[in-house]
PDB file of C-alpha atoms in Angstrom:
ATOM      1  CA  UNK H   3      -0.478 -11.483  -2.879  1.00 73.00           C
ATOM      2  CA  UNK H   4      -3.589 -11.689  -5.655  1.00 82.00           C
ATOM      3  CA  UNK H   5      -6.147  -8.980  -5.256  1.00 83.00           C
ATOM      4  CA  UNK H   6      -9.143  -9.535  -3.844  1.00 84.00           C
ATOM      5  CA  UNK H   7     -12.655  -8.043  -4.042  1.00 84.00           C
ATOM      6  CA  UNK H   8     -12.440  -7.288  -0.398  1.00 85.00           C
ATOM      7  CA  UNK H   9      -9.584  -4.865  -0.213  1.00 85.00           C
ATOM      8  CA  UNK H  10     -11.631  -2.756  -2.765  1.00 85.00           C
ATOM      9  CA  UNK H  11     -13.037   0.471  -1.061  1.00 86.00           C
ATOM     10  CA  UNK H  12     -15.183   1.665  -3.730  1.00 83.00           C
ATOM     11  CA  UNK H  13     -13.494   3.743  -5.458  1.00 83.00           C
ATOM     12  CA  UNK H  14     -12.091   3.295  -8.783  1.00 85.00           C
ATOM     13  CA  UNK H  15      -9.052   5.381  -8.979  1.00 88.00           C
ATOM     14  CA  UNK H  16      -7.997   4.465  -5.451  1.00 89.00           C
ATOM     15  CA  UNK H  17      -8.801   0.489  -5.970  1.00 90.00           C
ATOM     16  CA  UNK H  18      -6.536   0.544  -9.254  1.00 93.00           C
ATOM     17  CA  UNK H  19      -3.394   2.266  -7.436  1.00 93.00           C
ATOM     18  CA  UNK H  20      -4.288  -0.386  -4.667  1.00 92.00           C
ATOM     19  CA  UNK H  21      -4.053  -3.591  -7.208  1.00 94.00           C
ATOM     20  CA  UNK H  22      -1.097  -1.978  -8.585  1.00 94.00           C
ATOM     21  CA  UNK H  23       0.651  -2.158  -5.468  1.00 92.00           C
ATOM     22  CA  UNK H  24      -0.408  -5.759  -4.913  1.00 92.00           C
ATOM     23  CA  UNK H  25       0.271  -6.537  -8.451  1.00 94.00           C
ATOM     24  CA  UNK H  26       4.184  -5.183  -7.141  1.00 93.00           C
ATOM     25  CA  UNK H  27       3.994  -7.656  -3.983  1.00 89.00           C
ATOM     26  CA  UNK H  28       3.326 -10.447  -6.420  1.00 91.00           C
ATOM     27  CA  UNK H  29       6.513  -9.614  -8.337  1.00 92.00           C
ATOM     28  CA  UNK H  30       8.544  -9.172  -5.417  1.00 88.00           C
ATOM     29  CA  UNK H  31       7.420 -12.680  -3.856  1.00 87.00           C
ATOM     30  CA  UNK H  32       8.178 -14.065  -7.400  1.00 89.00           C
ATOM     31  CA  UNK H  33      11.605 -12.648  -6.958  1.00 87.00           C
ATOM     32  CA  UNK H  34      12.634 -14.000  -3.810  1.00 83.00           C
ATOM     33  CA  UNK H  35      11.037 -17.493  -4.115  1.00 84.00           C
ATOM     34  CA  UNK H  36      13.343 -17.556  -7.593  1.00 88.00           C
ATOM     35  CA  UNK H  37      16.246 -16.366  -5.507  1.00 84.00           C
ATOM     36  CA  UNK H  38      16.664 -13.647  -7.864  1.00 84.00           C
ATOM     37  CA  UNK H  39      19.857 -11.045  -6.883  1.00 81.00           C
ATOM     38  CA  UNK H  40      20.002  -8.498  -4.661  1.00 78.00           C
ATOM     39  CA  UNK H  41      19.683  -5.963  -6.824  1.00 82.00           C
ATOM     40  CA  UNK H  42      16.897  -7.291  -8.498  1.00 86.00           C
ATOM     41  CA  UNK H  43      14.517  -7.456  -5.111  1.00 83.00           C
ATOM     42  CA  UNK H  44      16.166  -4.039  -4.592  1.00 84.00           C
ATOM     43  CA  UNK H  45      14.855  -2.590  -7.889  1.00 89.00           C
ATOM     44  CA  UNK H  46      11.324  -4.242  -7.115  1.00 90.00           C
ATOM     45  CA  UNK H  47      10.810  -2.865  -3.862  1.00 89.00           C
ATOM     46  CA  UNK H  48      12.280   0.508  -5.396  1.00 92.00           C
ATOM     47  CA  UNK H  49       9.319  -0.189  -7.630  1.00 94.00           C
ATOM     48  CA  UNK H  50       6.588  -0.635  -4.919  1.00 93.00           C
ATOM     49  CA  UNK H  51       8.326   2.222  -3.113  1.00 93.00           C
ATOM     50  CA  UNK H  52       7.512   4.563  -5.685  1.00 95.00           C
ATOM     51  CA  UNK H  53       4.039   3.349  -6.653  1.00 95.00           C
ATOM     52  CA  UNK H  54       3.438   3.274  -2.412  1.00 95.00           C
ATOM     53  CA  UNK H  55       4.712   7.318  -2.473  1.00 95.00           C
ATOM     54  CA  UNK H  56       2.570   8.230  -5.604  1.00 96.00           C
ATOM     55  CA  UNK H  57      -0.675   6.384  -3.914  1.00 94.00           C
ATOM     56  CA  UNK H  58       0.041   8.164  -0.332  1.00 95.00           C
ATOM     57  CA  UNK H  59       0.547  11.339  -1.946  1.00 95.00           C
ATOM     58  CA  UNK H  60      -2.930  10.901  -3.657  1.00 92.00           C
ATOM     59  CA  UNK H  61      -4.648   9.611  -0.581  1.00 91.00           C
ATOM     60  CA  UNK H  62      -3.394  12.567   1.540  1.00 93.00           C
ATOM     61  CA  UNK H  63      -4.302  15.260  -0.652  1.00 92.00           C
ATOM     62  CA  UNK H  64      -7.840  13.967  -1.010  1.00 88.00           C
ATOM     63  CA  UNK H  65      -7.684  14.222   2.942  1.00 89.00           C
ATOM     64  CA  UNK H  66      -6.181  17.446   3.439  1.00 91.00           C
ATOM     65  CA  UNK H  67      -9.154  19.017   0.245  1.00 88.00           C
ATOM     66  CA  UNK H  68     -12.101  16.944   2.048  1.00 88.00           C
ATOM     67  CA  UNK H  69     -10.816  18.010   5.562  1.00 89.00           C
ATOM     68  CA  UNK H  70     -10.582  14.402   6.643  1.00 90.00           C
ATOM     69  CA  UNK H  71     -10.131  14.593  10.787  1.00 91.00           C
ATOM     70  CA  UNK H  72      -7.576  11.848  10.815  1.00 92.00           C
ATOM     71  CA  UNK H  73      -5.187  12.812   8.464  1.00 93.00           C
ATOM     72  CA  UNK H  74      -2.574  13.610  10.786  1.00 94.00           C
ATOM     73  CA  UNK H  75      -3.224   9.630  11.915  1.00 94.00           C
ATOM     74  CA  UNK H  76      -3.523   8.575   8.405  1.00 92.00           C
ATOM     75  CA  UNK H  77      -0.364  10.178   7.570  1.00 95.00           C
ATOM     76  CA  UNK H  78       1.651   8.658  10.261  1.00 95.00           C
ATOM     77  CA  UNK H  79       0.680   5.142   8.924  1.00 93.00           C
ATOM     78  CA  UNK H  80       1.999   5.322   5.653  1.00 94.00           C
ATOM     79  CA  UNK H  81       5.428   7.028   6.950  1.00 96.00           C
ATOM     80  CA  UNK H  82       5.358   3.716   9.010  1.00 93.00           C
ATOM     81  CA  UNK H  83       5.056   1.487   5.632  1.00 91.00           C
ATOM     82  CA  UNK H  84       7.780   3.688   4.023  1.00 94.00           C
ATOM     83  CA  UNK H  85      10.002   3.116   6.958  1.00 93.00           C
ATOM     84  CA  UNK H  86       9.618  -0.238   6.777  1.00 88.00           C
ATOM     85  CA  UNK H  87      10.192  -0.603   3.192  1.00 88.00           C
ATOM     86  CA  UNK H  88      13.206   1.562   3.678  1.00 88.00           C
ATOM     87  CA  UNK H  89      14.585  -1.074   6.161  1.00 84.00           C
ATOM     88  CA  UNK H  90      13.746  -3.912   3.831  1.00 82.00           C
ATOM     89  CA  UNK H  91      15.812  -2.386   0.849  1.00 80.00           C
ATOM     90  CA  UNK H  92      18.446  -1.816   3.367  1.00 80.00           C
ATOM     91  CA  UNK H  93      18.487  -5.502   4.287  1.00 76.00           C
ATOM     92  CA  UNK H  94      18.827  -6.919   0.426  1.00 71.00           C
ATOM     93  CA  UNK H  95      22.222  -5.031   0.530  1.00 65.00           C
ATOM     94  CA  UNK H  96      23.741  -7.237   3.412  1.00 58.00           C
ATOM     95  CA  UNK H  97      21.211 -10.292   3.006  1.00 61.00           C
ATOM     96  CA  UNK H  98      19.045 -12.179   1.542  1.00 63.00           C
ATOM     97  CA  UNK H  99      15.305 -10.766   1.897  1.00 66.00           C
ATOM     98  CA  UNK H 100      12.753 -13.512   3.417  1.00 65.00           C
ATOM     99  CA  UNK H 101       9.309 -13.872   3.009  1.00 68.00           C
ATOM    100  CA  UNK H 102       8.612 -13.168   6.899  1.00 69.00           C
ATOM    101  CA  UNK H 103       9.573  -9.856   5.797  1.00 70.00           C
ATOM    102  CA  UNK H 104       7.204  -9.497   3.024  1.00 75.00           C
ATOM    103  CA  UNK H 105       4.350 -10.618   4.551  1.00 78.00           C
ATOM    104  CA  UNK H 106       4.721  -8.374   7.416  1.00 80.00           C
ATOM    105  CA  UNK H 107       4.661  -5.639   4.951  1.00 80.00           C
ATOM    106  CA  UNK H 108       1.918  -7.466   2.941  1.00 82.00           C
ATOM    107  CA  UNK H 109      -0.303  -8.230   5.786  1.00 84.00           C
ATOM    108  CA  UNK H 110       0.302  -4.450   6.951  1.00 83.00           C
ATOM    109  CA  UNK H 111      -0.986  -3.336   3.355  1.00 86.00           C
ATOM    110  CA  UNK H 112      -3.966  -5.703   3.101  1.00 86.00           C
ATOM    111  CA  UNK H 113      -5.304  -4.476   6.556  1.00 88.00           C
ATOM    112  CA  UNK H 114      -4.374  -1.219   5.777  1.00 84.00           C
ATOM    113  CA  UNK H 115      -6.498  -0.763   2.305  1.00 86.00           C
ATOM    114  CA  UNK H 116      -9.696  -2.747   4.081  1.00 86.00           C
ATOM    115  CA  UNK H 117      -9.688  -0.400   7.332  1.00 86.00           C
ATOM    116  CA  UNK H 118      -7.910   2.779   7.244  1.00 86.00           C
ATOM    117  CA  UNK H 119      -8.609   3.609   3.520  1.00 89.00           C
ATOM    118  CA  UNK H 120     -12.108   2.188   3.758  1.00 87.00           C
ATOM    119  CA  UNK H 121     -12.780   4.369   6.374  1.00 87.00           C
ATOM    120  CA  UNK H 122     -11.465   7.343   4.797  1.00 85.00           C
ATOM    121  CA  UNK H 123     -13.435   6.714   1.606  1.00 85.00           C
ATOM    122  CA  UNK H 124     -16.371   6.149   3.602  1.00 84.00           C
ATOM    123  CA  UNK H 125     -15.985   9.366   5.095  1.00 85.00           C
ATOM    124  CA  UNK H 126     -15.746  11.110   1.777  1.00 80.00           C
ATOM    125  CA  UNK H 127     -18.897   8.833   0.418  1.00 78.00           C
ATOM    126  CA  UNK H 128     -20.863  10.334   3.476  1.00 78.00           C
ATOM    127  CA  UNK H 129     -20.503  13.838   3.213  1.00 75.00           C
ATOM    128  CA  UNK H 130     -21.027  13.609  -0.306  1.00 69.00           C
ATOM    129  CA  UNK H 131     -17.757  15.192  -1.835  1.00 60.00           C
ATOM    130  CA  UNK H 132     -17.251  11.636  -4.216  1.00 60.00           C
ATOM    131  CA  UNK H 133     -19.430   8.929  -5.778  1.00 56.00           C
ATOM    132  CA  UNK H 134     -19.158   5.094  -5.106  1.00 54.00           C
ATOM    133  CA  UNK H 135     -18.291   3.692  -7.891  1.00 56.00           C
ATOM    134  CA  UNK H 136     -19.002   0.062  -6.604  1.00 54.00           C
ATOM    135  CA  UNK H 137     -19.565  -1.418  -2.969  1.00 49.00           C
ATOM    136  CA  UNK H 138     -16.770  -2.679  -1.330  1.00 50.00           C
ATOM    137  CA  UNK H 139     -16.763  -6.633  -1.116  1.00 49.00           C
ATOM    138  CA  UNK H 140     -20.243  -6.825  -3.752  1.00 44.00           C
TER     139      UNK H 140
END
């Protein structure tokens, strides 16, 4: 997964902890398509785990100060990712880890920064409580 200007939603410090965690998928995919060991994918996605926790920690607090209505939603969504990564780490202990598996997480990241974050941003941008450091996909 490369980063692309389209995932960015326009605001610096969110769009660098978003490339770092597609910088991590590229890692991961380099991993698996080198057949690397288990606990070498495992590390990696404890990696993106951690960077993912830091991020949704970030993200939520700006929420919860700006009084973002769909928090609660917001919230639930990156439990989901978690949970899935959980499950994947889980799987590199009894079997190999596929790429099906990382591009459903992947794909779920990618749509996630370009609607959910982009419309969070967008509602912080609005009611004037952070600048725009760049439009999103200029």
């Amino acid at each position: 997964m490369q980063w692309k200007d389209e995932y960015s939603v326009g605001v610096a410090e969110i769009d660098d902890q978003h490339k770092g965690i597609v910088d991590l998928f590229t890692v991961i995919n380099a991993a698996i398509e080198a057949r690397e060991g288990w606990s070498d994918v495992f590390f990696k996605l404890e990696q993106l785990r951690d960077h993912a926790r830091f991020h949704f920690a970030v993200e939520e607090s700006l929420m919860r100060m700006h009084g973002y209505s769909k928090l609660a939603e917001h919230i639930e969504l990156h439990k989901h990712f978690l949970s899935k990564l959980d499950q994947l780490q889980m799987t590199t202990l009894s079997r190999q880890v596929t790429m099906n598996t990382i591009n459903y997480l992947r794909n779920w990241y990618a749509e996630h920064m370009q609607t959910q974050d982009r419309d969070f941003v967008r509602y912080i941008i609005d009611s004037g409580k952070v600048n725009l450091t760049q439009l999103p996909g200029a």
